[in-house]
PDB file of C-alpha atoms and ligand atoms in Angstrom:
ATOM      1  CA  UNK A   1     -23.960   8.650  -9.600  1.00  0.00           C
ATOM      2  CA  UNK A   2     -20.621   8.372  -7.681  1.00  0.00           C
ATOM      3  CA  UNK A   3     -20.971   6.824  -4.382  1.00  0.00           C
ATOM      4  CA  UNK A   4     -19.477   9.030  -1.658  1.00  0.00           C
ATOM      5  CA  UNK A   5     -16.201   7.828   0.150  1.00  0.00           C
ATOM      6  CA  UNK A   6     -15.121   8.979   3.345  1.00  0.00           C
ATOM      7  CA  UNK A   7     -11.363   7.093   4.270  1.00  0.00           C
ATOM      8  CA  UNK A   8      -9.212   8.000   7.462  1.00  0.00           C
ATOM      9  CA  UNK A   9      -5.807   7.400   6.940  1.00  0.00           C
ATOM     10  CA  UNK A  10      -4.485   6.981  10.587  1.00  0.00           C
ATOM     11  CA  UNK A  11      -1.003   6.795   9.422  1.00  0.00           C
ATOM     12  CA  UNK A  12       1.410   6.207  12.324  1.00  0.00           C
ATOM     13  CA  UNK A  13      -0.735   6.941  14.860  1.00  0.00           C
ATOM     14  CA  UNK A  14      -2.799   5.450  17.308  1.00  0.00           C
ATOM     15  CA  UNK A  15      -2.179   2.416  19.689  1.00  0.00           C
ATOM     16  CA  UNK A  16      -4.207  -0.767  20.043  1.00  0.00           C
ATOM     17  CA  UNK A  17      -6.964  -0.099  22.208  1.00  0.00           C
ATOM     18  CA  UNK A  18      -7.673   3.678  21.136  1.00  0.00           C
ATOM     19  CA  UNK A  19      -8.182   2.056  17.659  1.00  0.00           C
ATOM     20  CA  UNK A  20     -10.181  -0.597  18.821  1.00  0.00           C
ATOM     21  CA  UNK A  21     -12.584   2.057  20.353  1.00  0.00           C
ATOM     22  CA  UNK A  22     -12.466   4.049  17.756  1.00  0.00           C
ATOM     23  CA  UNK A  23     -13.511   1.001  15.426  1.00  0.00           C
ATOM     24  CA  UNK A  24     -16.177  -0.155  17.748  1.00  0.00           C
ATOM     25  CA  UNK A  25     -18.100   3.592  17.623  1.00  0.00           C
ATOM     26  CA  UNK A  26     -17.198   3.671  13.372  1.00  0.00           C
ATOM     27  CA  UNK A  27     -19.332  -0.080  13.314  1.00  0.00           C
ATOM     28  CA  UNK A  28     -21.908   1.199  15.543  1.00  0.00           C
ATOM     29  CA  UNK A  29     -22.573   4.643  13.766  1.00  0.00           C
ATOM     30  CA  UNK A  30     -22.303   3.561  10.008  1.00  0.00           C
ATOM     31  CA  UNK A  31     -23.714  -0.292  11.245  1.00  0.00           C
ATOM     32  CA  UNK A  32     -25.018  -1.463   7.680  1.00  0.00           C
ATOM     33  CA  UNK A  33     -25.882   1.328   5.942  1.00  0.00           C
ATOM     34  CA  UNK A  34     -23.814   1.844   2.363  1.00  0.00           C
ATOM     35  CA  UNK A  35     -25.549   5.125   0.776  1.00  0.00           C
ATOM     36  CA  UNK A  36     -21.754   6.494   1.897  1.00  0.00           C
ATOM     37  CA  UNK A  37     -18.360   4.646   2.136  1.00  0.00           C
ATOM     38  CA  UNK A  38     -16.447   4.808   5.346  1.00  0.00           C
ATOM     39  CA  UNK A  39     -13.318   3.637   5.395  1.00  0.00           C
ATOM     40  CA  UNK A  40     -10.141   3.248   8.063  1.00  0.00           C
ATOM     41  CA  UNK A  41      -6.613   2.263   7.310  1.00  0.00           C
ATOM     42  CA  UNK A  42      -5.031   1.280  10.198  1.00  0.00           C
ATOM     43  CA  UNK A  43      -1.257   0.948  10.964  1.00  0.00           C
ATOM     44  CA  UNK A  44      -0.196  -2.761   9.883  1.00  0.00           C
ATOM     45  CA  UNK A  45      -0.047  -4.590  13.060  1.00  0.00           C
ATOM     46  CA  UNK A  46      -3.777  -3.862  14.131  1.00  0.00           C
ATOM     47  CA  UNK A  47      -5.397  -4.331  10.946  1.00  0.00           C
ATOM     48  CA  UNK A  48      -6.553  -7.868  11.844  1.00  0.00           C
ATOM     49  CA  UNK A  49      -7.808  -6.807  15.511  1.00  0.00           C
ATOM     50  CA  UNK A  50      -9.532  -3.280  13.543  1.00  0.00           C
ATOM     51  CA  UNK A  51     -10.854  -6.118  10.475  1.00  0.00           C
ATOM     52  CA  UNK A  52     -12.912  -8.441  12.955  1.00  0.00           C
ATOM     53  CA  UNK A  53     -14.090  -5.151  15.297  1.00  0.00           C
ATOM     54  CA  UNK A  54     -15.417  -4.056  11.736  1.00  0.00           C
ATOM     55  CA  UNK A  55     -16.474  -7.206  10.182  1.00  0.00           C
ATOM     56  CA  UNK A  56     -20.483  -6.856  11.368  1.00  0.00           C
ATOM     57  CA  UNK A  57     -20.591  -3.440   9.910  1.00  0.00           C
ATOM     58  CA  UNK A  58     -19.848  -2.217   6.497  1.00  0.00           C
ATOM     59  CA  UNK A  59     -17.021  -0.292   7.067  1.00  0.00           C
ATOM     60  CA  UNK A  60     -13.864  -0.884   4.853  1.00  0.00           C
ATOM     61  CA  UNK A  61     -10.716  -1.380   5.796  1.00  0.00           C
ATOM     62  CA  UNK A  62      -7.886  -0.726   3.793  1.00  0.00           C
ATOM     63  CA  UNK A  63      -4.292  -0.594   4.021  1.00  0.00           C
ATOM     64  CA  UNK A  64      -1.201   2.686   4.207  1.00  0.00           C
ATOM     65  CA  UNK A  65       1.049   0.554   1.280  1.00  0.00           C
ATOM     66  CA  UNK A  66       1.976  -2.282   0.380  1.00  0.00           C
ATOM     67  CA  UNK A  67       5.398  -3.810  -1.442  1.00  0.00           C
ATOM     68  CA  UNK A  68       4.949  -4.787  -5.514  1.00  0.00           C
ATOM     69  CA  UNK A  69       6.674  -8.074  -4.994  1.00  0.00           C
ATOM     70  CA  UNK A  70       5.109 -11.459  -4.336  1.00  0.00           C
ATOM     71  CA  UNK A  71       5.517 -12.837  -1.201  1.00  0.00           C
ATOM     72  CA  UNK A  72       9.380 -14.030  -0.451  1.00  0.00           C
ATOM     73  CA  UNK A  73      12.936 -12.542   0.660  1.00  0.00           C
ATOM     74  CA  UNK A  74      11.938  -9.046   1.425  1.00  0.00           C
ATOM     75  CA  UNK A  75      12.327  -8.381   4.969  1.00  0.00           C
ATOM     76  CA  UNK A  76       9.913  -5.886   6.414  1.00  0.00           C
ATOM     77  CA  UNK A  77       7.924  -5.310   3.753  1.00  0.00           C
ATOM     78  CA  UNK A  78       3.988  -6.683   3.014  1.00  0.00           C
ATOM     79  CA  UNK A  79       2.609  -8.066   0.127  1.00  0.00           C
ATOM     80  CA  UNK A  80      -1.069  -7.240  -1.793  1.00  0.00           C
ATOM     81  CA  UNK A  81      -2.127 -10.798  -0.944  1.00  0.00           C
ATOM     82  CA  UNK A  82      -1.674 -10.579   3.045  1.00  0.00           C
ATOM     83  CA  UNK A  83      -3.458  -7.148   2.388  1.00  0.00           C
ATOM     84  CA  UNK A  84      -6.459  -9.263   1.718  1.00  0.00           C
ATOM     85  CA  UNK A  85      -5.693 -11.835   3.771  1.00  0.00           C
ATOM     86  CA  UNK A  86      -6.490  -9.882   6.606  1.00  0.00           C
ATOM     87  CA  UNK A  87      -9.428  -8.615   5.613  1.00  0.00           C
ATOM     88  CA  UNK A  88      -8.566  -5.220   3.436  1.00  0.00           C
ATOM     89  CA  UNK A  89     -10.446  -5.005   0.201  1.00  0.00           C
ATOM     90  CA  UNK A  90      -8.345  -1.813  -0.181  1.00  0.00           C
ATOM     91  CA  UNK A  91      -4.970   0.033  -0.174  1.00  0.00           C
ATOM     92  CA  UNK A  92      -3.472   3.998  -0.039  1.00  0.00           C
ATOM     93  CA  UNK A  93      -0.600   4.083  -2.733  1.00  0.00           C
ATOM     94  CA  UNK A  94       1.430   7.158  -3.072  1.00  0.00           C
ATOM     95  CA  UNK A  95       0.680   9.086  -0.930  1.00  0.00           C
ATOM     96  CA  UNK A  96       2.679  12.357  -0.445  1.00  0.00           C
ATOM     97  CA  UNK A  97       4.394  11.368   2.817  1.00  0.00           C
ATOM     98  CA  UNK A  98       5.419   7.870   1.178  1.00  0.00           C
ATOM     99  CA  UNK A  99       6.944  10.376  -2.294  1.00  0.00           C
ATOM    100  CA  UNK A 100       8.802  12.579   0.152  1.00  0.00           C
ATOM    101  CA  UNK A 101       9.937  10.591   3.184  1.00  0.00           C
ATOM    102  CA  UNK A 102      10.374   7.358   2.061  1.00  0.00           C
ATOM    103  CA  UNK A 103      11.702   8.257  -1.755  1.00  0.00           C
ATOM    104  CA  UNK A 104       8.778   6.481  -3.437  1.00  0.00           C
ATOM    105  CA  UNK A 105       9.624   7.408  -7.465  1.00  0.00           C
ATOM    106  CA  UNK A 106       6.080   7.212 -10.043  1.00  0.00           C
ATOM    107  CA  UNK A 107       8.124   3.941 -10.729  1.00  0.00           C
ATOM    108  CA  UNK A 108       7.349   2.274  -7.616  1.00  0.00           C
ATOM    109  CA  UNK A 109       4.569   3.549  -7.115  1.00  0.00           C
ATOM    110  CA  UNK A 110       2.851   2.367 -10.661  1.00  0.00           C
ATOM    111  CA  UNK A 111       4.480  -1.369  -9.780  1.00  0.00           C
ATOM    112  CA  UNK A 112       2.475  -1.234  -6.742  1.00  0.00           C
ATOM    113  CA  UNK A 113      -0.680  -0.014  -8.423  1.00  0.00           C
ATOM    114  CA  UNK A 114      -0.161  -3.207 -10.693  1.00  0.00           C
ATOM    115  CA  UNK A 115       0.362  -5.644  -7.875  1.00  0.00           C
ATOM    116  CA  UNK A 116      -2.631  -3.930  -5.848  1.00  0.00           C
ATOM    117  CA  UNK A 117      -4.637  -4.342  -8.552  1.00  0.00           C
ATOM    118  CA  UNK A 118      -3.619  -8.058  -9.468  1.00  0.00           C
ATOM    119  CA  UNK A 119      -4.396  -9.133  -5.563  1.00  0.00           C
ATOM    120  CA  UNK A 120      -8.240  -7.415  -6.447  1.00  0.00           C
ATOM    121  CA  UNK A 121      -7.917  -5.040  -3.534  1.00  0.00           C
ATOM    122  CA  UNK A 122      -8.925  -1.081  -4.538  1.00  0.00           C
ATOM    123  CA  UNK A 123      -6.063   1.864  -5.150  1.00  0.00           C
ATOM    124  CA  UNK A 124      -6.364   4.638  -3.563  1.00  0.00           C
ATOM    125  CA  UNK A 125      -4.186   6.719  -5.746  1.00  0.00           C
ATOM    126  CA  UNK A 126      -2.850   9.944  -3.882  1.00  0.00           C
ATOM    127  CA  UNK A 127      -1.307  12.872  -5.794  1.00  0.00           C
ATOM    128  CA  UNK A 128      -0.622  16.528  -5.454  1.00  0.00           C
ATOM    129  CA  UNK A 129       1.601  19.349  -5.819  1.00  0.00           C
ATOM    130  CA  UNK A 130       4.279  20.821  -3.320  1.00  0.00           C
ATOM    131  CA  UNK A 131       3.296  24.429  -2.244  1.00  0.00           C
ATOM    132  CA  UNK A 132       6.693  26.033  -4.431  1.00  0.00           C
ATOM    133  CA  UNK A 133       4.935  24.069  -7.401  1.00  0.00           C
ATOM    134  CA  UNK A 134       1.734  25.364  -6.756  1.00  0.00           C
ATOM    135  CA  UNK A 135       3.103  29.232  -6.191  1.00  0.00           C
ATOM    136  CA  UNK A 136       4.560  28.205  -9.775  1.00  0.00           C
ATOM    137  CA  UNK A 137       1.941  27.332 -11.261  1.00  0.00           C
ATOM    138  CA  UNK A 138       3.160  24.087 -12.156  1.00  0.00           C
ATOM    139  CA  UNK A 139      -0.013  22.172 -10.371  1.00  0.00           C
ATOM    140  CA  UNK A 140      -1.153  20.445 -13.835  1.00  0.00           C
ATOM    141  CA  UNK A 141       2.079  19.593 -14.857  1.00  0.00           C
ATOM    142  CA  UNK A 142       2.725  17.725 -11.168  1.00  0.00           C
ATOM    143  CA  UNK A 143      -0.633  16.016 -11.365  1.00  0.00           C
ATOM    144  CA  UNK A 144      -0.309  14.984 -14.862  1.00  0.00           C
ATOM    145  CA  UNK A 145       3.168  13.739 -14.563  1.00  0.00           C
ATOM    146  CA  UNK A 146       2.587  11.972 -10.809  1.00  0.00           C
ATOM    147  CA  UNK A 147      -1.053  10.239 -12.645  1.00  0.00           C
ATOM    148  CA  UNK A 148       0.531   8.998 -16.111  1.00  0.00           C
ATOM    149  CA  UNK A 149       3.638   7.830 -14.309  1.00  0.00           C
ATOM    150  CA  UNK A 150       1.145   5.704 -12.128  1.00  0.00           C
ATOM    151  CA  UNK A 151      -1.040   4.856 -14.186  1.00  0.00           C
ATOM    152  CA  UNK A 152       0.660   3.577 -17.203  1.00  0.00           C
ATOM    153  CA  UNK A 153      -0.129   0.371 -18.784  1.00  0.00           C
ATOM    154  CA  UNK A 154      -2.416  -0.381 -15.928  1.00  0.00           C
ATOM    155  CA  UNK A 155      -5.294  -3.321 -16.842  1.00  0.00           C
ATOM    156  CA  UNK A 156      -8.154  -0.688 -17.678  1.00  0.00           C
ATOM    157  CA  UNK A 157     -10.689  -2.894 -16.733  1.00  0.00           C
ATOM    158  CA  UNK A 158      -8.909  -3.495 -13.219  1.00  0.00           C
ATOM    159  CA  UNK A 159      -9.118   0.331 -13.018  1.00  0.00           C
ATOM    160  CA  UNK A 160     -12.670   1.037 -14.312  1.00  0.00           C
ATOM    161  CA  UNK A 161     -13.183  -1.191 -10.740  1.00  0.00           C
ATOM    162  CA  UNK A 162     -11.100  -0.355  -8.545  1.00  0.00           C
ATOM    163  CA  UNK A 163      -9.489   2.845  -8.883  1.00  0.00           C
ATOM    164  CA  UNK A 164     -10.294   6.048  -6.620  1.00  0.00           C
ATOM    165  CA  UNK A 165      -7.736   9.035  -7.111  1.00  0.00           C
ATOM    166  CA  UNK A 166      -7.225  11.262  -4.035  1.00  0.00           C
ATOM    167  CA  UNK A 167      -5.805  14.849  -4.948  1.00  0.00           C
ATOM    168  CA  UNK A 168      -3.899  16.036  -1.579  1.00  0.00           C
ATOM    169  CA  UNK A 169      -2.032  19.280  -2.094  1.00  0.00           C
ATOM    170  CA  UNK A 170       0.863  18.422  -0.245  1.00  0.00           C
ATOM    171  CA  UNK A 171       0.183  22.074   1.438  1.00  0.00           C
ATOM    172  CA  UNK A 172      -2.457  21.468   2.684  1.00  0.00           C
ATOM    173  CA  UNK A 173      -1.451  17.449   4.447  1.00  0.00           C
ATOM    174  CA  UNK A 174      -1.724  18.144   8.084  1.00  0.00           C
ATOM    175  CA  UNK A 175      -0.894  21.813   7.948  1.00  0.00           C
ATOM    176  CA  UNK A 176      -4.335  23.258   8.728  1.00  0.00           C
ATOM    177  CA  UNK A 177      -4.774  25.222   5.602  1.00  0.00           C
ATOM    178  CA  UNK A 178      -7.275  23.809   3.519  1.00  0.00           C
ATOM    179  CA  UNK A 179      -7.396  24.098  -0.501  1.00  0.00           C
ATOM    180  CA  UNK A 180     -10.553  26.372  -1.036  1.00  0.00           C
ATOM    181  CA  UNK A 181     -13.936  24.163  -2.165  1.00  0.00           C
ATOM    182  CA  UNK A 182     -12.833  26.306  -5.519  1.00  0.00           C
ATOM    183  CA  UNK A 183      -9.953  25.422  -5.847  1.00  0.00           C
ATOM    184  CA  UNK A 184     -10.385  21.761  -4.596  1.00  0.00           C
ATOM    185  CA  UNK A 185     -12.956  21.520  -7.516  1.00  0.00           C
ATOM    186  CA  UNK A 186     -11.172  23.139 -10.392  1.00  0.00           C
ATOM    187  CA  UNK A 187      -7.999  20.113  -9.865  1.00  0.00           C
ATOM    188  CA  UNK A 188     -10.658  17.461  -9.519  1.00  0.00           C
ATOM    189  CA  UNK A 189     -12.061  18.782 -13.207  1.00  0.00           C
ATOM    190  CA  UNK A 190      -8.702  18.689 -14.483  1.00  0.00           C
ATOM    191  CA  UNK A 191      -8.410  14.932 -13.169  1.00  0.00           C
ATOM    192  CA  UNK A 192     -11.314  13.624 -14.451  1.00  0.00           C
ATOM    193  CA  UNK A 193     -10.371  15.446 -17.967  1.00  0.00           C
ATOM    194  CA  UNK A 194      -7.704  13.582 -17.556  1.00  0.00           C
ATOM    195  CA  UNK A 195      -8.606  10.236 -16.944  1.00  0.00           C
ATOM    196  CA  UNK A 196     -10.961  11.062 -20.276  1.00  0.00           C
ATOM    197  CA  UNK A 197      -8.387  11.380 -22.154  1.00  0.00           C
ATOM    198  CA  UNK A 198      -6.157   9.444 -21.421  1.00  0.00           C
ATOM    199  CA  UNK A 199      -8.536   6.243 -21.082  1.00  0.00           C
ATOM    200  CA  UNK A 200     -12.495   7.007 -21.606  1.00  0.00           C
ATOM    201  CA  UNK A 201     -15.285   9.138 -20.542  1.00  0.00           C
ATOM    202  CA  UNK A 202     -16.683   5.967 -19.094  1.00  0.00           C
ATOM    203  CA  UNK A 203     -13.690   5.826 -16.715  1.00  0.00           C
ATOM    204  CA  UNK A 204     -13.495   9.288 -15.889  1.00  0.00           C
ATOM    205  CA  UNK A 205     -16.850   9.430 -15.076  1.00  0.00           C
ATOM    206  CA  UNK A 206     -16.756   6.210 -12.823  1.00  0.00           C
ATOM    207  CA  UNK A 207     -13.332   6.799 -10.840  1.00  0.00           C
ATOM    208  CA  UNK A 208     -14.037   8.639  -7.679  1.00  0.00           C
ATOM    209  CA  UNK A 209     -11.516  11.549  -6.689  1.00  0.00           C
ATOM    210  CA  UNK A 210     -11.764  12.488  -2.680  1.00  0.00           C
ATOM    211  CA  UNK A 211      -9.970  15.226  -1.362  1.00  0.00           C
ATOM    212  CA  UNK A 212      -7.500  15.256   1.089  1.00  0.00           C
ATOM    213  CA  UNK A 213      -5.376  17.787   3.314  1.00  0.00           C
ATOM    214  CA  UNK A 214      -7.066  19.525   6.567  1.00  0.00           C
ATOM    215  CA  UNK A 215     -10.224  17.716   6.190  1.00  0.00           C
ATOM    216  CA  UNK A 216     -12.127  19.060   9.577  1.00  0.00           C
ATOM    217  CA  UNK A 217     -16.133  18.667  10.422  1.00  0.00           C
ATOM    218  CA  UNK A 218     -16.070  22.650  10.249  1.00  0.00           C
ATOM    219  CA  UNK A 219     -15.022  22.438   6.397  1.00  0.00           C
ATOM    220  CA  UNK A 220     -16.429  18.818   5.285  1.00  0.00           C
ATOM    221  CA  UNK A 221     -20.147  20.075   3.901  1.00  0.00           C
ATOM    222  CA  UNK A 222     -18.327  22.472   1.373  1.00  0.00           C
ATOM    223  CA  UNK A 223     -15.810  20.706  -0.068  1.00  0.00           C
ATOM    224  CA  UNK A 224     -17.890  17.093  -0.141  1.00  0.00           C
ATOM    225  CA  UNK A 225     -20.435  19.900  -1.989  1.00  0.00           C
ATOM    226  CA  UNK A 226     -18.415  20.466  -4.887  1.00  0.00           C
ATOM    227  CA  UNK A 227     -19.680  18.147  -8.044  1.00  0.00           C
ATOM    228  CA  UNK A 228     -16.307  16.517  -8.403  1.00  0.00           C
ATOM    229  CA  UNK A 229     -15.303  16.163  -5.508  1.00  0.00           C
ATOM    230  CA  UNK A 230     -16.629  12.340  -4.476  1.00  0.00           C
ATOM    231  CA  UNK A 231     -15.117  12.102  -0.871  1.00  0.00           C
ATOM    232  CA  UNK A 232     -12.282  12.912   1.657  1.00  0.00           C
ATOM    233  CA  UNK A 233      -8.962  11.302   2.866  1.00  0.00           C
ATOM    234  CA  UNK A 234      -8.759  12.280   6.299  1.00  0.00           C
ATOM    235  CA  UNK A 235      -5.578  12.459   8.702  1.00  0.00           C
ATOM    236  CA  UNK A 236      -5.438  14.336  11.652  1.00  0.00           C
ATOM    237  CA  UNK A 237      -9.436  14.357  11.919  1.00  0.00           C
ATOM    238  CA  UNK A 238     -10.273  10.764  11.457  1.00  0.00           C
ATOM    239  CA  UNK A 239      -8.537   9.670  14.758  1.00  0.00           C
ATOM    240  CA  UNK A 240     -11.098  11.148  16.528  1.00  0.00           C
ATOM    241  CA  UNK A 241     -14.322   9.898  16.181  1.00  0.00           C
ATOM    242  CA  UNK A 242     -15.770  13.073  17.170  1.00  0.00           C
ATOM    243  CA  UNK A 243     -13.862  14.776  14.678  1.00  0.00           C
ATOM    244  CA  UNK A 244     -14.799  11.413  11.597  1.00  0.00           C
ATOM    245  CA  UNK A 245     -18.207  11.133  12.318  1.00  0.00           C
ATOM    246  CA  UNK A 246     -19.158  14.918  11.446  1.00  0.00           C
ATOM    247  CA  UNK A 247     -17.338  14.402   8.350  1.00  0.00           C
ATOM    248  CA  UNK A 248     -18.554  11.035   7.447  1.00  0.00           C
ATOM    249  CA  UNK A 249     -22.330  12.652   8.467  1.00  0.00           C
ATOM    250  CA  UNK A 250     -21.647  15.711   6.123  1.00  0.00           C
ATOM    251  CA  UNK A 251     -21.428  13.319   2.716  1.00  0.00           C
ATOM    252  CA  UNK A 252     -24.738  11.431   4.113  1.00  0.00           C
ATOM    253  CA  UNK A 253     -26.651  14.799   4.096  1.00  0.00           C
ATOM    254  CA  UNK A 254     -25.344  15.890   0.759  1.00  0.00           C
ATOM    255  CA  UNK A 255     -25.951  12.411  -0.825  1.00  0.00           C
ATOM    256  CA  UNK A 256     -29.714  12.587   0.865  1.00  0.00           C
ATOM    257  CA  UNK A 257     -30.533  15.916  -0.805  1.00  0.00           C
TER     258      UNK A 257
HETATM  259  P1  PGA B 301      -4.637  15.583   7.094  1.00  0.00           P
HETATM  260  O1  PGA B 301      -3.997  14.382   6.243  1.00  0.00           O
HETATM  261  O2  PGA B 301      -6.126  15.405   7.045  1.00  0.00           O
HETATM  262  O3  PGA B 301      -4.074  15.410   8.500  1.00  0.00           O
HETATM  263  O4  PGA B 301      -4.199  16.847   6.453  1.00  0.00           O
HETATM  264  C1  PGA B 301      -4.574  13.925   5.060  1.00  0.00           C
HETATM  265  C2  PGA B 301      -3.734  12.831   4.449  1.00  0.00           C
HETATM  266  O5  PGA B 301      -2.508  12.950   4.472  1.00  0.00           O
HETATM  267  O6  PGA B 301      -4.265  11.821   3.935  1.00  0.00           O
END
């Protein structure tokens, strides 16, 4: 049984105190309980201030990227190891805005996977097609092409642990429209086919593959419903807890039933 993960990617958003507050109501509403993940990843310079807010409760914090190179001469970039340093047991690699604003190549991205993975912190893997790839149908080809390019030569034991894929239609990334529980469910399949195949059975059925793009309370319960899908990435909703907790509530129901 997959544990249920619910992350909120706060990308550049957010200042000091409204993340502090927003971390202090996260620790008191999940406090110690684990039957679902919750995890926030903060903007770099407040993960240390967010880590100690969350360090009595089990909320996870995790990093937006890191750099693939040890620590040395590269100026304004962060290595794995002060990712843990600071308290992150986990990191978001590829994710769509990081492939098409900042130029980030399968290339980079599988060097950071390796590096990631090396400083023992978990990958949170993001892929997905553009919507003109999608209208193309060229999804699987995208998916298969953005995974294997990340994926490898990874350690597999490194992945069997810490690997969680999150399939985010790039349509669908802060846009409001949502894929369809259907059609969130059908990619996930062809992931974890996937990760059969290409590794194990053992793998596939271990890694856990959120969704992400317009994740709202109103839409949470179905697509957390689906069989494969085994948690959300959430933007725009998770810097509000308002908005978080209903979603982070929605996988506790469905993992009590
Ligand atoms: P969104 O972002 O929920 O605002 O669509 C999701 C993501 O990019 O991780």
């Amino acid at each position: 049984m997959r544990r249920k993960l619910v992350a909120g990617n706060w990308k550049m958003n957010l200042d000091l105190a409204s993340g502090r507050s927003l971390a202090t109501a996260l620790a008191k509403d999940v406090g110690s309980t684990t039957a679902v993940e919750v995890m926030v990843c903060p903007p770099f310079p407040y993960l240390s201030a967010i880590h100690e807010i969350l360090s009595n409760s089990s909320v996870r914090l995790g990093a937006q990227n890191c750099y693939f190179e040890a620590p040395g001469a590269f100026t304004g970039e962060i290595a794995a190891t002060m990712l843990t340093d600071v308290g992150c047991d986990a990191v978001i690699l590829g994710h769509s805005e990081r492939r098409h604003i900042l130029g980030e190549t399968d290339e980079i991205i599988r060097k950071k996977i390796t590096t990631a993975l090396a400083a023992g912190l978990d990958v949170v893997l993001c892929v997905g097609e553009l919507k003109e790839e999608r209208l193309e149908n060229q999804t699987e080809i995208v998916l298969k092409r953005q995974m294997s390019g990340a994926l490898d030569g990874q350690d597999v034991a490194l992945l069997l642990k810490h690997l969680v894929v999150a399939y985010e239609p790039v349509w669908a990334i802060g846009t409001g429209l949502t894929a369809t529980p259907d059609q969130a469910e059908s990619v996930h399949i062809y992931l974890r086919n996937w990760l059969s195949m290409y590794y194990n059975p053992d793998l596939a059925n271990k890694v856990r593959i959120l969704y992400g793009g317009s994740v709202k309370p109103d839409n949470a319960r179905e697509l957390l419903g689906q069989p494969n899908v085994d948690g959300a990435l959430v933007g725009g909703a998770s810097l509000k807890f308002e908005q978080f907790q209903p979603i982070v509530q929605a996988a506790r129901d469905l993992t009590a039933t």
